[in-house]
Amino acid sequence: MLKIEEIHELIKRIDESSIDEFTFESNGTKVSVKKNKQEATLASPVQVQAQAPVPTQVQEQPVTKPQETNNQVDENVNSEQQVNYDYEIVSPMVGTFYSAPSPDKDDYVKIGDKVSADTVVCIVEAMKLFNEIEADVNGEVVEVLVESGELVEYGQPLYRVKKM
Amino acid sequence: MESTRNKLIDILNVHKNSFISGQQLSNQLNISRTAVWKHMRELEKDGYVIEAAPRKGYRIVESPKKVSSNTIHWGLQTKWLGKEVVHKHRVPSTQTVAHQQALNGSSHGTVVIADQQTKGKGRLNRKWYSENDDGVWMSVVLRPNIPPNQAPQLTLLAATVLANVLTKLKIPEVGIKWPNDILIGDKKVAGILTEMQAEHDQIHYLVLGIGLNVNQSSDTFPDEVKDIATSLKLASNQSYSIRQLIQDILFEFEKSYDVYMSDGFTSIKQNWERFGYKMGEKVAINSGNRTWTATLHGIEADGSLLVSNDDGSHERLYSAEINWKGGNVVEE
């Protein structure tokens, strides 16, 4: 486990460098640092969050699925275009994200779709419990943040919605 | 009417081996002797065999085999589970019916049972073969007051309930494949499918579906699942009363659920681990976009699967495809 001072030092160094993102793993602990992002997703209930200088976010969590986390970071960085949204639908649990009821069916929602509070937007599965996630707001889907079959963390944003 | 009949069944069950007179019944239930006689006729319609002897009275000779909301209700020793029973002869899936029930405001503990399902659901809309009268095809509506991220523990709980019921019937080699498939030996005898509607911090309801193969013979199963599915009858050479099994499962489920709500997951976890399948063995795992081999260790305090990788690191899995096939599930 890294000390908080070490995390601060790490952030400082990365902040001064030209590195956009940085991941460090040791003894079941993982620290990812990335720059210029609006929000960080925090997964583990026992997380240590360092308060970083504003543009830099720190994420520390047990190493459960390093690859997926990296993929997700990549995607977030790639989809950097300014999207106008004011609500994020987040995952209520750790599990696998499914955008459609089954592989041969259409996605529950796609970009541009209007949703109301009780519209089912996706399924998150953990331990064979299939959780139908509702939008919880009235609005329009403006961004899909996760691909079907990907693992998602507790509290991870799945969709961005422009409220109406 | 309904409650009078329940009382009548309870009294008759208590006096199982002796007669009870029409007059006694009439006094205890506070109805006329003619009304007692009418109730007896109704019970017979539901499959009870009742012996009526002059000057002795009535006694139950045989409880009904057939499943109906009445026969499930009668003799069911639960406090809240199955107080409302919806029984259908043939439906696409009890899950679908239970969802409708829940959306219409059905209470916690409502049970939906079908004799046959034409589109029994496995996970991700795979088909669960259940187009026969030989199994328990049942869904339960639950409205637990727990955070949604704890709800997956209920699917492990349901697995231990089934494993316990089968063990009490002296079925050999009962195992649970993480998280919740029930096996006899290496073949699947029961599956559990749980579907939840929840907001971020609150569960609206969940529908927990149980499919248990009971009296199927090997030709009942379609070719695709013959080698991987089994039934209680195939494992023990005996037939079982579906009605009795449903009552046993509901009773055991309520007991475990109440323990879980008051004391948490610890005792469920211990019970689960007694039945854990292939623990200590190496399996192929697919999770997210990754495939690898790892050794199964056990489950964690939250119900996730603990595995150790070849490089010595440990991982908790919440969602994974593990390479061990089984059950009436046919991929469509």
XYZ file of N, CA, C and O in Angstrom, chain B residues 169-234:
264
model
N -33.222 -34.850 1.458
C -33.867 -35.971 0.773
C -32.876 -37.102 0.504
O -33.191 -38.064 -0.189
N -31.667 -36.950 1.018
C -30.604 -37.946 0.880
C -30.144 -38.127 -0.568
O -29.729 -39.228 -0.987
N -30.242 -37.068 -1.337
C -29.689 -37.099 -2.692
C -28.163 -37.034 -2.558
O -27.648 -36.184 -1.834
N -27.446 -37.934 -3.228
C -25.990 -37.941 -3.077
C -25.306 -36.885 -3.937
O -25.874 -36.411 -4.917
N -24.088 -36.539 -3.553
C -23.191 -35.708 -4.390
C -23.777 -34.382 -4.823
O -23.641 -33.962 -5.966
N -24.464 -33.705 -3.916
C -25.016 -32.391 -4.251
C -23.893 -31.358 -4.191
O -23.106 -31.342 -3.252
N -23.818 -30.527 -5.216
C -22.797 -29.485 -5.247
C -23.368 -28.171 -5.756
O -24.421 -28.150 -6.391
N -22.677 -27.085 -5.452
C -23.060 -25.780 -6.009
C -21.908 -25.240 -6.836
O -20.787 -25.116 -6.357
N -22.208 -24.966 -8.068
C -21.252 -24.390 -8.994
C -21.396 -22.877 -8.872
O -22.506 -22.366 -9.036
N -20.288 -22.182 -8.584
C -20.410 -20.740 -8.363
C -21.047 -20.047 -9.558
O -20.660 -20.354 -10.673
N -21.975 -19.124 -9.361
C -22.490 -18.758 -8.039
C -23.653 -19.630 -7.565
O -23.804 -19.827 -6.378
N -24.460 -20.191 -8.499
C -25.711 -20.753 -7.984
C -26.338 -21.872 -8.810
O -27.550 -22.039 -8.777
N -25.544 -22.638 -9.541
C -26.118 -23.821 -10.198
C -26.023 -25.011 -9.254
O -24.996 -25.212 -8.615
N -27.092 -25.803 -9.218
C -27.080 -26.962 -8.333
C -26.777 -28.205 -9.158
O -27.426 -28.474 -10.164
N -25.799 -28.956 -8.697
C -25.376 -30.153 -9.416
C -25.609 -31.398 -8.583
O -25.612 -31.353 -7.354
N -25.799 -32.512 -9.310
C -25.661 -33.828 -8.696
C -24.519 -34.478 -9.459
O -24.631 -34.671 -10.669
N -23.435 -34.755 -8.759
C -22.233 -35.172 -9.470
C -21.771 -34.026 -10.347
O -21.577 -32.918 -9.865
N -21.621 -34.302 -11.660
C -21.210 -33.248 -12.582
C -22.372 -32.723 -13.421
O -22.177 -31.962 -14.356
N -23.590 -33.176 -13.109
C -24.734 -32.783 -13.942
C -25.633 -31.794 -13.226
O -25.835 -31.884 -12.024
N -26.195 -30.915 -14.012
C -27.011 -29.850 -13.422
C -28.432 -30.335 -13.167
O -29.081 -30.903 -14.029
N -28.900 -30.107 -11.946
C -30.258 -30.516 -11.585
C -31.156 -29.298 -11.375
O -32.373 -29.390 -11.505
N -30.545 -28.140 -11.055
C -31.361 -26.943 -10.827
C -30.586 -25.694 -11.195
O -29.360 -25.654 -11.074
N -31.333 -24.702 -11.644
C -30.741 -23.410 -11.969
C -31.524 -22.303 -11.288
O -32.704 -22.467 -10.983
N -30.840 -21.215 -11.054
C -31.482 -20.064 -10.410
C -31.214 -18.841 -11.267
O -30.079 -18.595 -11.663
N -32.260 -18.117 -11.578
C -32.118 -16.892 -12.369
C -32.767 -15.763 -11.585
O -33.932 -15.845 -11.223
N -32.004 -14.732 -11.296
C -32.550 -13.631 -10.511
C -32.501 -12.354 -11.322
O -31.481 -12.024 -11.916
N -33.603 -11.660 -11.354
C -33.683 -10.408 -12.093
C -34.153 -9.323 -11.139
O -35.067 -9.540 -10.353
N -33.486 -8.168 -11.225
C -33.766 -7.124 -10.238
C -34.107 -5.816 -10.931
O -33.534 -5.483 -11.958
N -35.010 -5.100 -10.366
C -35.258 -3.726 -10.780
C -34.883 -2.849 -9.603
O -35.433 -2.980 -8.511
N -33.922 -1.969 -9.835
C -33.413 -1.173 -8.722
C -32.980 0.196 -9.186
O -32.631 0.395 -10.346
N -33.012 1.137 -8.266
C -32.346 2.402 -8.482
C -30.964 2.265 -7.870
O -30.626 1.245 -7.305
N -30.202 3.362 -7.921
C -28.830 3.290 -7.448
C -28.741 2.791 -6.003
O -27.881 2.002 -5.650
N -29.644 3.229 -5.158
C -29.512 2.900 -3.737
C -30.711 2.151 -3.184
O -30.839 1.965 -1.994
N -31.617 1.725 -4.072
C -32.831 1.098 -3.553
C -33.353 0.032 -4.504
O -33.407 0.244 -5.714
N -33.735 -1.101 -3.934
C -34.300 -2.174 -4.750
C -35.807 -1.975 -4.851
O -36.476 -1.830 -3.832
N -36.319 -1.929 -6.083
C -37.782 -1.918 -6.222
C -38.311 -3.313 -5.900
O -39.154 -3.496 -5.065
N -37.761 -4.274 -6.627
C -38.138 -5.662 -6.347
C -37.148 -6.562 -7.052
O -36.417 -6.131 -7.944
N -37.099 -7.804 -6.644
C -36.401 -8.766 -7.467
C -37.221 -10.022 -7.621
O -38.050 -10.356 -6.783
N -37.015 -10.670 -8.744
C -37.728 -11.905 -9.051
C -36.691 -13.013 -9.105
O -35.769 -12.980 -9.919
N -36.830 -13.953 -8.181
C -35.868 -15.045 -8.092
C -36.526 -16.308 -8.630
O -37.530 -16.770 -8.080
N -35.998 -16.801 -9.733
C -36.600 -17.955 -10.383
C -35.815 -19.223 -10.097
O -34.588 -19.218 -10.099
N -36.561 -20.299 -9.850
C -35.928 -21.588 -9.573
C -36.462 -22.617 -10.557
O -37.678 -22.743 -10.727
N -35.573 -23.307 -11.221
C -35.971 -24.436 -12.050
C -35.283 -25.678 -11.503
O -34.057 -25.741 -11.455
N -36.083 -26.639 -11.031
C -35.515 -27.860 -10.449
C -36.076 -29.065 -11.191
O -37.292 -29.251 -11.260
N -35.191 -29.869 -11.754
C -35.635 -31.095 -12.428
C -35.938 -32.149 -11.380
O -35.083 -32.485 -10.568
N -37.166 -32.692 -11.425
C -37.568 -33.625 -10.367
C -37.811 -35.036 -10.921
O -37.048 -35.963 -10.657
N -38.888 -35.202 -11.684
C -39.289 -36.554 -12.078
C -38.982 -36.882 -13.538
O -39.532 -37.835 -14.094
N -38.121 -36.134 -14.173
C -37.770 -36.406 -15.561
C -37.006 -37.726 -15.681
O -36.151 -38.028 -14.847
N -37.322 -38.473 -16.718
C -36.484 -39.631 -17.049
C -35.546 -39.162 -18.156
O -35.710 -38.067 -18.684
N -34.588 -40.016 -18.540
C -33.576 -39.492 -19.458
C -34.170 -39.121 -20.814
O -33.668 -38.236 -21.490
N -35.294 -39.781 -21.223
C -35.851 -39.383 -22.535
C -36.686 -38.110 -22.466
O -37.130 -37.613 -23.484
N -36.933 -37.581 -21.260
C -37.663 -36.316 -21.174
C -36.805 -35.165 -21.683
O -37.303 -34.201 -22.241
N -35.504 -35.276 -21.472
C -34.618 -34.179 -21.864
C -34.336 -34.199 -23.366
O -34.159 -35.262 -23.944
N -34.270 -33.041 -23.981
C -33.869 -33.013 -25.396
C -32.388 -33.380 -25.529
O -31.626 -33.268 -24.568
N -32.025 -33.828 -26.720
C -30.664 -34.332 -26.939
C -29.573 -33.353 -26.508
O -28.544 -33.758 -25.990
N -29.838 -32.054 -26.731
C -28.789 -31.066 -26.470
C -28.347 -31.057 -25.012
O -27.234 -30.648 -24.710
N -29.260 -31.421 -24.097
C -28.886 -31.308 -22.683
C -28.785 -32.669 -21.980
O -28.446 -32.731 -20.804
N -29.057 -33.744 -22.716
C -29.074 -35.073 -22.118
C -27.834 -35.402 -21.282
O -27.921 -35.973 -20.209
N -26.697 -35.020 -21.807
C -25.453 -35.396 -21.143
C -25.093 -34.492 -19.976
O -24.197 -34.809 -19.200
N -25.760 -33.365 -19.887
C -25.335 -32.409 -18.858
C -26.411 -32.136 -17.815
O -26.156 -31.480 -16.819
N -27.627 -32.667 -18.057
C -28.715 -32.415 -17.106
C -29.104 -33.692 -16.391
O -28.944 -34.792 -16.910
N -29.618 -33.551 -15.190
C -30.136 -34.710 -14.478
C -31.377 -34.280 -13.695
O -31.779 -33.121 -13.725
N -32.006 -35.248 -13.039
C -33.189 -34.956 -12.225
C -33.051 -35.731 -10.911
O -32.216 -36.627 -10.792
N -33.898 -35.393 -9.952
C -33.863 -36.127 -8.682
C -34.161 -37.600 -8.918
O -33.549 -38.479 -8.319
N -35.107 -37.865 -9.838
C -35.481 -39.250 -10.116
C -34.305 -40.020 -10.728
O -34.028 -41.158 -10.336
N -33.619 -39.392 -11.673
C -32.480 -40.067 -12.298
C -31.377 -40.346 -11.277
O -30.659 -41.338 -11.366
